[in-house]
Amino acid sequence: MLTLALVGGLSVSLLSGTPASAATTLERALVTKINATRLSHGLRALPARSYLTYKAHKHSAAMASKRRMYHSDLSRICCFRSVGENVAVNSTVTQIHQALMASPGHRANILGRNWRGVGVGVVQAGGRLWVTEIFRQPS
C-alpha cells in the first residue's frame, strides 16, 4: 500500500536572492516533470535556479531528519517579489508529481504564470522521497 502526504501549496509575497548548488538526478527529474506539465498547459518552462535548489534541498533534508512535513520559512528567501512552495513525501518522483497535480493548491503553484524560476530538493530517507519545490517571481 502506498502512502502519500502533502501539505497545502503555499504562496507568499516576499523579497528574495542568489547562491549555488548542484541538483541531484531525482531533482532534475522532478524539474523535468514540472516543465513538461507547464509546456503541455501552454506555459513556459522554468529554469532551475541553484539558490532555490539549495534552499529546497536543505528543507527536504530537515523534513526527512524530523520525519515530518512542514513548510519552510519563506521569509528567509531573499530578493523576490513572490515565492511559492510545495512539499510532499512519497515513494517515487512520478507519484509525488501526480499527487501534487491532483491537489488544487499545489497544481496552482506548478502552473503559476508569474513564476520565472524553480528549485527542487529531493532527499531519500527510510525508503521515501522528501520533496520541496520552491517557485519564484523576481522583484
PDB file of C-alpha atoms in Angstrom:
ATOM      1  CA  MET A   1       0.000   0.000   0.000  1.00  0.00           C
ATOM      2  CA  LEU A   2       1.371   3.403  -0.975  1.00  0.00           C
ATOM      3  CA  THR A   3       1.067   6.325   1.366  1.00  0.00           C
ATOM      4  CA  LEU A   4       1.071   9.916   0.277  1.00  0.00           C
ATOM      5  CA  ALA A   5       1.323  13.023   2.305  1.00  0.00           C
ATOM      6  CA  LEU A   6       1.020  16.590   1.091  1.00  0.00           C
ATOM      7  CA  VAL A   7       0.982  19.916   2.813  1.00  0.00           C
ATOM      8  CA  GLY A   8      -1.144  22.548   1.066  1.00  0.00           C
ATOM      9  CA  GLY A   9       0.585  24.648  -1.568  1.00  0.00           C
ATOM     10  CA  LEU A  10       1.826  27.888  -0.115  1.00  0.00           C
ATOM     11  CA  SER A  11       2.206  31.157  -1.957  1.00  0.00           C
ATOM     12  CA  VAL A  12       3.522  34.308  -0.333  1.00  0.00           C
ATOM     13  CA  SER A  13       4.677  37.743  -1.432  1.00  0.00           C
ATOM     14  CA  LEU A  14       8.286  38.300  -0.347  1.00  0.00           C
ATOM     15  CA  LEU A  15      11.619  39.698  -1.486  1.00  0.00           C
ATOM     16  CA  SER A  16      14.483  37.170  -2.361  1.00  0.00           C
ATOM     17  CA  GLY A  17      18.211  36.351  -3.523  1.00  0.00           C
ATOM     18  CA  THR A  18      21.053  34.049  -5.136  1.00  0.00           C
ATOM     19  CA  PRO A  19      23.849  31.365  -4.007  1.00  0.00           C
ATOM     20  CA  ALA A  20      24.636  27.921  -5.672  1.00  0.00           C
ATOM     21  CA  SER A  21      24.196  24.100  -5.561  1.00  0.00           C
ATOM     22  CA  ALA A  22      24.160  21.177  -7.985  1.00  0.00           C
ATOM     23  CA  ALA A  23      20.858  19.356  -8.459  1.00  0.00           C
ATOM     24  CA  THR A  24      20.672  15.584  -7.965  1.00  0.00           C
ATOM     25  CA  THR A  25      19.309  13.238 -10.636  1.00  0.00           C
ATOM     26  CA  LEU A  26      15.958  13.000  -8.792  1.00  0.00           C
ATOM     27  CA  GLU A  27      15.765  16.785  -8.505  1.00  0.00           C
ATOM     28  CA  ARG A  28      16.420  17.206 -12.224  1.00  0.00           C
ATOM     29  CA  ALA A  29      13.799  14.521 -12.968  1.00  0.00           C
ATOM     30  CA  LEU A  30      11.173  16.402 -10.978  1.00  0.00           C
ATOM     31  CA  VAL A  31      12.054  19.718 -12.663  1.00  0.00           C
ATOM     32  CA  THR A  32      11.627  17.909 -15.998  1.00  0.00           C
ATOM     33  CA  LYS A  33       8.152  16.708 -14.945  1.00  0.00           C
ATOM     34  CA  ILE A  34       7.187  20.201 -13.757  1.00  0.00           C
ATOM     35  CA  ASN A  35       8.308  21.728 -17.058  1.00  0.00           C
ATOM     36  CA  ALA A  36       6.661  19.058 -19.221  1.00  0.00           C
ATOM     37  CA  THR A  37       3.403  19.757 -17.404  1.00  0.00           C
ATOM     38  CA  ARG A  38       3.813  23.518 -17.798  1.00  0.00           C
ATOM     39  CA  LEU A  39       4.560  23.175 -21.525  1.00  0.00           C
ATOM     40  CA  SER A  40       1.513  20.927 -22.010  1.00  0.00           C
ATOM     41  CA  HIS A  41      -0.583  23.743 -20.498  1.00  0.00           C
ATOM     42  CA  GLY A  42       0.876  26.380 -22.818  1.00  0.00           C
ATOM     43  CA  LEU A  43       3.218  27.850 -20.186  1.00  0.00           C
ATOM     44  CA  ARG A  44       6.941  28.490 -20.409  1.00  0.00           C
ATOM     45  CA  ALA A  45       9.396  26.076 -18.823  1.00  0.00           C
ATOM     46  CA  LEU A  46      11.002  27.313 -15.619  1.00  0.00           C
ATOM     47  CA  PRO A  47      14.781  27.412 -15.325  1.00  0.00           C
ATOM     48  CA  ALA A  48      16.171  25.618 -12.292  1.00  0.00           C
ATOM     49  CA  ARG A  49      17.795  28.199 -10.019  1.00  0.00           C
ATOM     50  CA  SER A  50      20.734  26.978  -7.936  1.00  0.00           C
ATOM     51  CA  TYR A  51      19.884  29.183  -4.942  1.00  0.00           C
ATOM     52  CA  LEU A  52      16.314  27.855  -4.838  1.00  0.00           C
ATOM     53  CA  THR A  53      17.546  24.279  -5.348  1.00  0.00           C
ATOM     54  CA  TYR A  54      19.930  24.708  -2.414  1.00  0.00           C
ATOM     55  CA  LYS A  55      17.134  26.064  -0.176  1.00  0.00           C
ATOM     56  CA  ALA A  56      14.688  23.357  -1.306  1.00  0.00           C
ATOM     57  CA  HIS A  57      17.219  20.557  -0.747  1.00  0.00           C
ATOM     58  CA  LYS A  58      18.106  21.896   2.694  1.00  0.00           C
ATOM     59  CA  HIS A  59      14.420  21.994   3.669  1.00  0.00           C
ATOM     60  CA  SER A  60      13.784  18.469   2.340  1.00  0.00           C
ATOM     61  CA  ALA A  61      16.727  17.192   4.400  1.00  0.00           C
ATOM     62  CA  ALA A  62      15.315  18.889   7.517  1.00  0.00           C
ATOM     63  CA  MET A  63      11.879  17.323   6.956  1.00  0.00           C
ATOM     64  CA  ALA A  64      13.429  13.881   6.390  1.00  0.00           C
ATOM     65  CA  SER A  65      15.525  14.130   9.553  1.00  0.00           C
ATOM     66  CA  LYS A  66      12.431  15.059  11.606  1.00  0.00           C
ATOM     67  CA  ARG A  67      10.237  12.572   9.692  1.00  0.00           C
ATOM     68  CA  ARG A  68       7.608  15.280   9.401  1.00  0.00           C
ATOM     69  CA  MET A  69       6.363  17.505   6.595  1.00  0.00           C
ATOM     70  CA  TYR A  70       6.071  21.247   7.054  1.00  0.00           C
ATOM     71  CA  HIS A  71       6.618  24.404   5.042  1.00  0.00           C
ATOM     72  CA  SER A  72       9.898  26.292   5.234  1.00  0.00           C
ATOM     73  CA  ASP A  73      10.237  29.862   6.411  1.00  0.00           C
ATOM     74  CA  LEU A  74       9.927  31.570   3.040  1.00  0.00           C
ATOM     75  CA  SER A  75      10.769  34.925   4.626  1.00  0.00           C
ATOM     76  CA  ARG A  76      14.370  33.662   4.705  1.00  0.00           C
ATOM     77  CA  ILE A  77      14.475  33.674   0.899  1.00  0.00           C
ATOM     78  CA  CYS A  78      15.791  36.997  -0.309  1.00  0.00           C
ATOM     79  CA  CYS A  79      15.030  39.409  -3.133  1.00  0.00           C
ATOM     80  CA  PHE A  80      11.917  38.064  -4.887  1.00  0.00           C
ATOM     81  CA  ARG A  81       8.509  39.673  -5.397  1.00  0.00           C
ATOM     82  CA  SER A  82       6.676  36.415  -4.682  1.00  0.00           C
ATOM     83  CA  VAL A  83       7.537  32.849  -3.856  1.00  0.00           C
ATOM     84  CA  GLY A  84       5.507  29.646  -3.640  1.00  0.00           C
ATOM     85  CA  GLU A  85       6.277  26.267  -2.117  1.00  0.00           C
ATOM     86  CA  ASN A  86       5.026  22.695  -2.394  1.00  0.00           C
ATOM     87  CA  VAL A  87       6.158  19.950  -0.019  1.00  0.00           C
ATOM     88  CA  ALA A  88       5.433  16.229  -0.299  1.00  0.00           C
ATOM     89  CA  VAL A  89       6.616  12.769   0.677  1.00  0.00           C
ATOM     90  CA  ASN A  90       6.090   9.526  -1.249  1.00  0.00           C
ATOM     91  CA  SER A  91       7.975   6.654  -2.900  1.00  0.00           C
ATOM     92  CA  THR A  92       8.710   7.966  -6.404  1.00  0.00           C
ATOM     93  CA  VAL A  93       9.094  11.251  -8.263  1.00  0.00           C
ATOM     94  CA  THR A  94       6.187  10.267 -10.531  1.00  0.00           C
ATOM     95  CA  GLN A  95       3.853   9.569  -7.583  1.00  0.00           C
ATOM     96  CA  ILE A  96       4.815  12.873  -5.996  1.00  0.00           C
ATOM     97  CA  HIS A  97       4.235  14.875  -9.172  1.00  0.00           C
ATOM     98  CA  GLN A  98       0.884  13.183  -9.861  1.00  0.00           C
ATOM     99  CA  ALA A  99      -0.308  13.821  -6.299  1.00  0.00           C
ATOM    100  CA  LEU A 100       0.761  17.465  -6.418  1.00  0.00           C
ATOM    101  CA  MET A 101      -1.064  17.951  -9.717  1.00  0.00           C
ATOM    102  CA  ALA A 102      -4.208  16.374  -8.207  1.00  0.00           C
ATOM    103  CA  SER A 103      -4.222  18.953  -5.386  1.00  0.00           C
ATOM    104  CA  PRO A 104      -5.629  22.383  -6.376  1.00  0.00           C
ATOM    105  CA  GLY A 105      -3.183  24.472  -4.308  1.00  0.00           C
ATOM    106  CA  HIS A 106      -0.119  22.525  -5.428  1.00  0.00           C
ATOM    107  CA  ARG A 107      -1.308  22.490  -9.033  1.00  0.00           C
ATOM    108  CA  ALA A 108      -1.743  26.282  -8.887  1.00  0.00           C
ATOM    109  CA  ASN A 109       1.892  26.648  -7.827  1.00  0.00           C
ATOM    110  CA  ILE A 110       3.164  24.315 -10.576  1.00  0.00           C
ATOM    111  CA  LEU A 111       1.099  26.122 -13.218  1.00  0.00           C
ATOM    112  CA  GLY A 112       1.672  29.658 -11.900  1.00  0.00           C
ATOM    113  CA  ARG A 113       2.008  32.114 -14.799  1.00  0.00           C
ATOM    114  CA  ASN A 114       4.190  34.615 -12.916  1.00  0.00           C
ATOM    115  CA  TRP A 115       6.943  32.228 -11.825  1.00  0.00           C
ATOM    116  CA  ARG A 116      10.302  32.678 -13.537  1.00  0.00           C
ATOM    117  CA  GLY A 117      12.386  30.051 -11.730  1.00  0.00           C
ATOM    118  CA  VAL A 118      12.147  26.887  -9.647  1.00  0.00           C
ATOM    119  CA  GLY A 119      14.258  24.973  -7.172  1.00  0.00           C
ATOM    120  CA  VAL A 120      13.529  21.365  -6.258  1.00  0.00           C
ATOM    121  CA  GLY A 121      15.023  19.486  -3.328  1.00  0.00           C
ATOM    122  CA  VAL A 122      14.658  15.701  -3.069  1.00  0.00           C
ATOM    123  CA  VAL A 123      16.064  13.696  -0.162  1.00  0.00           C
ATOM    124  CA  GLN A 124      15.819   9.904   0.118  1.00  0.00           C
ATOM    125  CA  ALA A 125      15.303   8.608   3.663  1.00  0.00           C
ATOM    126  CA  GLY A 126      13.636   5.492   5.021  1.00  0.00           C
ATOM    127  CA  GLY A 127      12.549   4.310   1.565  1.00  0.00           C
ATOM    128  CA  ARG A 128      10.711   7.569   0.901  1.00  0.00           C
ATOM    129  CA  LEU A 129      11.399  10.747  -1.045  1.00  0.00           C
ATOM    130  CA  TRP A 130      11.032  14.035   0.816  1.00  0.00           C
ATOM    131  CA  VAL A 131      10.387  16.859  -1.636  1.00  0.00           C
ATOM    132  CA  THR A 132      10.340  20.639  -1.558  1.00  0.00           C
ATOM    133  CA  GLU A 133       9.538  22.710  -4.658  1.00  0.00           C
ATOM    134  CA  ILE A 134      10.156  26.449  -4.464  1.00  0.00           C
ATOM    135  CA  PHE A 135       8.844  28.739  -7.237  1.00  0.00           C
ATOM    136  CA  ARG A 136       9.821  32.394  -7.569  1.00  0.00           C
ATOM    137  CA  GLN A 137       8.932  35.608  -9.309  1.00  0.00           C
ATOM    138  CA  PRO A 138      11.739  38.192  -9.437  1.00  0.00           C
ATOM    139  CA  SER A 139      11.273  41.572  -7.833  1.00  0.00           C
TER     140      SER A 139
END
